[in-house]
């Protein structure tokens, strides 16, 4: 029997005018013995059709469709990709939820020497998937609140921060925070 499915979806993210734009690529798979030709493949986001394209996939082969970039309107945006109709409709749709990416918050604690964390800060600034939001401080300026809303704390050639005492740094790691020494 004819069976076209949407088994995978890939997302490419790019920043444009301070907003995040998403390019969606849908993977298609034809499990049938005949080619499927000019099948409509549609991307819907929050109930609105973004784009529909025609696709052709040879028998027992895979293909893909890349849709036009769009801007995320907000967090937890629901979407669906639909590919034609056939006797096995359950795999003709791929449901998804998109959320704007958030930068990884990194606290670099160093010994306070000039340019002590220049290289690590520059290396992290290159990253785009994900982006990194880096703040640098010294061990003496760290407080227990410094660990709040951080993804990673880096102790870069420095002593253990006094604010890490009394278990604050240990609790941060136990809650899932990253620590690189």
PDB file of C-alpha atoms in Angstrom:
ATOM      1  CA  UNK A   1       0.000   0.000   0.000  1.00  0.00           C
ATOM      2  CA  UNK A   2       1.013   3.612  -0.365  1.00  0.00           C
ATOM      3  CA  UNK A   3       2.537   5.057   2.802  1.00  0.00           C
ATOM      4  CA  UNK A   4       4.228   8.444   3.013  1.00  0.00           C
ATOM      5  CA  UNK A   5       5.320   9.527   6.503  1.00  0.00           C
ATOM      6  CA  UNK A   6       6.955  12.484   8.216  1.00  0.00           C
ATOM      7  CA  UNK A   7       9.465  10.722  10.517  1.00  0.00           C
ATOM      8  CA  UNK A   8      11.726  13.660  11.331  1.00  0.00           C
ATOM      9  CA  UNK A   9      11.963  17.428  11.533  1.00  0.00           C
ATOM     10  CA  UNK A  10      15.036  19.647  11.823  1.00  0.00           C
ATOM     11  CA  UNK A  11      15.185  23.269  12.957  1.00  0.00           C
ATOM     12  CA  UNK A  12      17.749  25.904  12.005  1.00  0.00           C
ATOM     13  CA  UNK A  13      17.717  29.051  14.106  1.00  0.00           C
ATOM     14  CA  UNK A  14      19.019  32.482  13.115  1.00  0.00           C
ATOM     15  CA  UNK A  15      18.811  35.937  14.657  1.00  0.00           C
ATOM     16  CA  UNK A  16      17.348  38.766  12.592  1.00  0.00           C
ATOM     17  CA  UNK A  17      16.569  42.268  13.916  1.00  0.00           C
ATOM     18  CA  UNK A  18      16.696  41.042  17.502  1.00  0.00           C
ATOM     19  CA  UNK A  19      14.223  38.229  16.859  1.00  0.00           C
ATOM     20  CA  UNK A  20      14.773  34.550  16.342  1.00  0.00           C
ATOM     21  CA  UNK A  21      13.860  33.123  12.951  1.00  0.00           C
ATOM     22  CA  UNK A  22      13.264  29.417  12.408  1.00  0.00           C
ATOM     23  CA  UNK A  23      13.757  27.370   9.257  1.00  0.00           C
ATOM     24  CA  UNK A  24      11.941  24.026   9.390  1.00  0.00           C
ATOM     25  CA  UNK A  25      13.000  21.053   7.272  1.00  0.00           C
ATOM     26  CA  UNK A  26      10.670  18.052   7.225  1.00  0.00           C
ATOM     27  CA  UNK A  27      11.992  14.598   6.445  1.00  0.00           C
ATOM     28  CA  UNK A  28       9.727  12.454   4.293  1.00  0.00           C
ATOM     29  CA  UNK A  29       9.785   8.687   3.887  1.00  0.00           C
ATOM     30  CA  UNK A  30       7.970   6.667   1.219  1.00  0.00           C
ATOM     31  CA  UNK A  31       7.506   3.071   2.407  1.00  0.00           C
ATOM     32  CA  UNK A  32       5.331   2.133  -0.565  1.00  0.00           C
ATOM     33  CA  UNK A  33       6.149   0.373  -3.828  1.00  0.00           C
ATOM     34  CA  UNK A  34       5.176   3.355  -6.010  1.00  0.00           C
ATOM     35  CA  UNK A  35       6.523   6.885  -6.199  1.00  0.00           C
ATOM     36  CA  UNK A  36       4.403   9.607  -4.626  1.00  0.00           C
ATOM     37  CA  UNK A  37       4.290  12.669  -6.856  1.00  0.00           C
ATOM     38  CA  UNK A  38       3.290  16.241  -6.144  1.00  0.00           C
ATOM     39  CA  UNK A  39       2.101  15.455  -2.619  1.00  0.00           C
ATOM     40  CA  UNK A  40       1.274  18.627  -0.653  1.00  0.00           C
ATOM     41  CA  UNK A  41       3.466  19.089   2.443  1.00  0.00           C
ATOM     42  CA  UNK A  42       2.197  21.835   4.741  1.00  0.00           C
ATOM     43  CA  UNK A  43       3.652  23.630   7.756  1.00  0.00           C
ATOM     44  CA  UNK A  44       1.093  25.067  10.184  1.00  0.00           C
ATOM     45  CA  UNK A  45       2.069  27.159  13.212  1.00  0.00           C
ATOM     46  CA  UNK A  46      -0.510  28.100  15.854  1.00  0.00           C
ATOM     47  CA  UNK A  47      -3.306  27.051  13.506  1.00  0.00           C
ATOM     48  CA  UNK A  48      -2.089  29.210  10.597  1.00  0.00           C
ATOM     49  CA  UNK A  49      -0.655  27.772   7.428  1.00  0.00           C
ATOM     50  CA  UNK A  50       2.875  29.118   6.978  1.00  0.00           C
ATOM     51  CA  UNK A  51       3.600  27.409   3.665  1.00  0.00           C
ATOM     52  CA  UNK A  52       2.649  24.443   1.509  1.00  0.00           C
ATOM     53  CA  UNK A  53       4.960  22.804  -1.015  1.00  0.00           C
ATOM     54  CA  UNK A  54       4.668  19.893  -3.424  1.00  0.00           C
ATOM     55  CA  UNK A  55       7.026  16.944  -2.942  1.00  0.00           C
ATOM     56  CA  UNK A  56       7.906  13.843  -4.921  1.00  0.00           C
ATOM     57  CA  UNK A  57       9.471  10.828  -3.206  1.00  0.00           C
ATOM     58  CA  UNK A  58      10.540   7.675  -5.003  1.00  0.00           C
ATOM     59  CA  UNK A  59       9.475   4.221  -3.691  1.00  0.00           C
ATOM     60  CA  UNK A  60      11.354   3.014  -0.587  1.00  0.00           C
ATOM     61  CA  UNK A  61      13.244   6.303  -0.476  1.00  0.00           C
ATOM     62  CA  UNK A  62      13.470   9.467   1.580  1.00  0.00           C
ATOM     63  CA  UNK A  63      13.237  13.132   0.764  1.00  0.00           C
ATOM     64  CA  UNK A  64      12.858  16.473   2.481  1.00  0.00           C
ATOM     65  CA  UNK A  65      11.084  19.796   2.218  1.00  0.00           C
ATOM     66  CA  UNK A  66      12.496  23.048   3.614  1.00  0.00           C
ATOM     67  CA  UNK A  67      10.012  25.770   4.449  1.00  0.00           C
ATOM     68  CA  UNK A  68      10.463  29.546   4.420  1.00  0.00           C
ATOM     69  CA  UNK A  69      11.871  31.110   7.592  1.00  0.00           C
ATOM     70  CA  UNK A  70       9.409  32.512  10.078  1.00  0.00           C
ATOM     71  CA  UNK A  71       9.639  34.423  13.352  1.00  0.00           C
ATOM     72  CA  UNK A  72       8.526  32.837  16.597  1.00  0.00           C
ATOM     73  CA  UNK A  73       5.663  34.860  18.052  1.00  0.00           C
ATOM     74  CA  UNK A  74       6.194  33.643  21.609  1.00  0.00           C
ATOM     75  CA  UNK A  75       7.064  30.690  23.805  1.00  0.00           C
ATOM     76  CA  UNK A  76       5.536  27.227  23.354  1.00  0.00           C
ATOM     77  CA  UNK A  77       4.321  27.725  19.799  1.00  0.00           C
ATOM     78  CA  UNK A  78       2.518  24.628  18.508  1.00  0.00           C
ATOM     79  CA  UNK A  79       2.961  23.424  14.975  1.00  0.00           C
ATOM     80  CA  UNK A  80       2.295  20.492  12.687  1.00  0.00           C
ATOM     81  CA  UNK A  81       3.682  19.280   9.389  1.00  0.00           C
ATOM     82  CA  UNK A  82       1.228  17.350   7.236  1.00  0.00           C
ATOM     83  CA  UNK A  83       2.170  15.317   4.166  1.00  0.00           C
ATOM     84  CA  UNK A  84      -0.640  14.200   1.883  1.00  0.00           C
ATOM     85  CA  UNK A  85      -3.215  11.525   2.582  1.00  0.00           C
ATOM     86  CA  UNK A  86      -2.892   7.765   2.274  1.00  0.00           C
ATOM     87  CA  UNK A  87      -4.403   4.582   3.768  1.00  0.00           C
ATOM     88  CA  UNK A  88      -2.137   4.937   6.862  1.00  0.00           C
ATOM     89  CA  UNK A  89      -2.855   8.523   7.998  1.00  0.00           C
ATOM     90  CA  UNK A  90      -1.363   8.289  11.533  1.00  0.00           C
ATOM     91  CA  UNK A  91       2.196   8.931  10.327  1.00  0.00           C
ATOM     92  CA  UNK A  92       1.303  11.686   7.845  1.00  0.00           C
ATOM     93  CA  UNK A  93       1.591  14.388  10.524  1.00  0.00           C
ATOM     94  CA  UNK A  94       4.453  15.440  12.774  1.00  0.00           C
ATOM     95  CA  UNK A  95       3.386  17.568  15.757  1.00  0.00           C
ATOM     96  CA  UNK A  96       5.885  19.919  17.396  1.00  0.00           C
ATOM     97  CA  UNK A  97       6.291  22.675  19.957  1.00  0.00           C
ATOM     98  CA  UNK A  98       8.808  25.473  19.425  1.00  0.00           C
ATOM     99  CA  UNK A  99      10.262  27.757  22.063  1.00  0.00           C
ATOM    100  CA  UNK A 100      12.727  30.573  21.432  1.00  0.00           C
ATOM    101  CA  UNK A 101      16.214  29.524  22.402  1.00  0.00           C
ATOM    102  CA  UNK A 102      17.703  31.064  25.508  1.00  0.00           C
ATOM    103  CA  UNK A 103      21.368  31.860  25.990  1.00  0.00           C
ATOM    104  CA  UNK A 104      23.364  29.683  28.361  1.00  0.00           C
ATOM    105  CA  UNK A 105      24.218  31.835  31.371  1.00  0.00           C
ATOM    106  CA  UNK A 106      27.844  31.348  32.432  1.00  0.00           C
ATOM    107  CA  UNK A 107      29.529  32.868  35.490  1.00  0.00           C
ATOM    108  CA  UNK A 108      33.320  32.905  35.176  1.00  0.00           C
ATOM    109  CA  UNK A 109      35.062  33.401  38.527  1.00  0.00           C
ATOM    110  CA  UNK A 110      38.734  34.325  38.192  1.00  0.00           C
ATOM    111  CA  UNK A 111      41.559  35.703  40.319  1.00  0.00           C
ATOM    112  CA  UNK A 112      41.097  39.300  39.176  1.00  0.00           C
ATOM    113  CA  UNK A 113      44.226  39.617  37.043  1.00  0.00           C
ATOM    114  CA  UNK A 114      43.952  41.701  33.895  1.00  0.00           C
ATOM    115  CA  UNK A 115      42.555  39.597  31.067  1.00  0.00           C
ATOM    116  CA  UNK A 116      42.515  36.505  33.320  1.00  0.00           C
ATOM    117  CA  UNK A 117      39.406  35.146  31.608  1.00  0.00           C
ATOM    118  CA  UNK A 118      39.768  36.830  28.227  1.00  0.00           C
ATOM    119  CA  UNK A 119      40.292  33.622  26.269  1.00  0.00           C
ATOM    120  CA  UNK A 120      37.431  31.645  27.812  1.00  0.00           C
ATOM    121  CA  UNK A 121      35.089  34.617  27.391  1.00  0.00           C
ATOM    122  CA  UNK A 122      36.080  35.062  23.722  1.00  0.00           C
ATOM    123  CA  UNK A 123      35.776  31.326  23.044  1.00  0.00           C
ATOM    124  CA  UNK A 124      32.255  31.232  24.472  1.00  0.00           C
ATOM    125  CA  UNK A 125      31.265  34.390  22.569  1.00  0.00           C
ATOM    126  CA  UNK A 126      31.834  32.531  19.287  1.00  0.00           C
ATOM    127  CA  UNK A 127      29.080  30.021  20.060  1.00  0.00           C
ATOM    128  CA  UNK A 128      25.752  30.528  18.324  1.00  0.00           C
ATOM    129  CA  UNK A 129      23.919  27.257  18.933  1.00  0.00           C
ATOM    130  CA  UNK A 130      23.421  27.912  21.763  1.00  0.00           C
ATOM    131  CA  UNK A 131      24.620  31.413  22.507  1.00  0.00           C
ATOM    132  CA  UNK A 132      26.417  32.115  25.774  1.00  0.00           C
ATOM    133  CA  UNK A 133      25.839  35.020  28.120  1.00  0.00           C
ATOM    134  CA  UNK A 134      29.108  35.358  30.036  1.00  0.00           C
ATOM    135  CA  UNK A 135      29.663  37.363  33.195  1.00  0.00           C
ATOM    136  CA  UNK A 136      33.112  37.541  34.780  1.00  0.00           C
ATOM    137  CA  UNK A 137      33.787  38.310  38.436  1.00  0.00           C
ATOM    138  CA  UNK A 138      36.321  37.594  41.165  1.00  0.00           C
ATOM    139  CA  UNK A 139      36.036  35.067  43.998  1.00  0.00           C
ATOM    140  CA  UNK A 140      35.680  37.864  46.564  1.00  0.00           C
ATOM    141  CA  UNK A 141      32.653  39.341  44.803  1.00  0.00           C
ATOM    142  CA  UNK A 142      30.678  36.109  44.490  1.00  0.00           C
ATOM    143  CA  UNK A 143      27.592  35.747  46.665  1.00  0.00           C
ATOM    144  CA  UNK A 144      25.202  32.789  46.969  1.00  0.00           C
ATOM    145  CA  UNK A 145      22.768  34.761  44.771  1.00  0.00           C
ATOM    146  CA  UNK A 146      25.454  34.816  42.033  1.00  0.00           C
ATOM    147  CA  UNK A 147      24.649  31.165  41.300  1.00  0.00           C
ATOM    148  CA  UNK A 148      20.935  31.832  40.729  1.00  0.00           C
ATOM    149  CA  UNK A 149      19.741  31.447  37.139  1.00  0.00           C
ATOM    150  CA  UNK A 150      23.194  30.298  35.956  1.00  0.00           C
ATOM    151  CA  UNK A 151      23.667  27.254  33.805  1.00  0.00           C
ATOM    152  CA  UNK A 152      27.397  26.942  34.449  1.00  0.00           C
ATOM    153  CA  UNK A 153      29.921  28.327  36.931  1.00  0.00           C
ATOM    154  CA  UNK A 154      33.578  28.283  35.866  1.00  0.00           C
ATOM    155  CA  UNK A 155      36.288  28.587  38.523  1.00  0.00           C
ATOM    156  CA  UNK A 156      39.146  29.812  36.336  1.00  0.00           C
ATOM    157  CA  UNK A 157      42.543  29.726  38.067  1.00  0.00           C
ATOM    158  CA  UNK A 158      41.134  31.022  41.335  1.00  0.00           C
ATOM    159  CA  UNK A 159      40.567  30.014  44.929  1.00  0.00           C
ATOM    160  CA  UNK A 160      37.295  28.558  46.116  1.00  0.00           C
ATOM    161  CA  UNK A 161      34.856  31.488  46.444  1.00  0.00           C
ATOM    162  CA  UNK A 162      33.964  32.279  50.072  1.00  0.00           C
ATOM    163  CA  UNK A 163      30.296  32.500  49.048  1.00  0.00           C
ATOM    164  CA  UNK A 164      30.531  28.866  47.958  1.00  0.00           C
ATOM    165  CA  UNK A 165      31.042  27.924  51.574  1.00  0.00           C
ATOM    166  CA  UNK A 166      28.159  26.829  53.757  1.00  0.00           C
ATOM    167  CA  UNK A 167      27.104  24.535  50.937  1.00  0.00           C
ATOM    168  CA  UNK A 168      25.838  27.181  48.462  1.00  0.00           C
ATOM    169  CA  UNK A 169      27.963  25.889  45.566  1.00  0.00           C
ATOM    170  CA  UNK A 170      27.244  22.264  46.476  1.00  0.00           C
ATOM    171  CA  UNK A 171      23.487  22.950  46.482  1.00  0.00           C
ATOM    172  CA  UNK A 172      23.804  24.707  43.113  1.00  0.00           C
ATOM    173  CA  UNK A 173      25.425  21.601  41.612  1.00  0.00           C
ATOM    174  CA  UNK A 174      22.888  19.265  43.260  1.00  0.00           C
ATOM    175  CA  UNK A 175      20.051  21.289  41.646  1.00  0.00           C
ATOM    176  CA  UNK A 176      21.610  20.605  38.229  1.00  0.00           C
ATOM    177  CA  UNK A 177      24.011  23.520  37.804  1.00  0.00           C
ATOM    178  CA  UNK A 178      27.245  22.887  35.929  1.00  0.00           C
ATOM    179  CA  UNK A 179      30.654  23.464  37.528  1.00  0.00           C
ATOM    180  CA  UNK A 180      33.932  23.585  35.646  1.00  0.00           C
ATOM    181  CA  UNK A 181      37.118  23.976  37.678  1.00  0.00           C
TER     182      UNK A 181
END
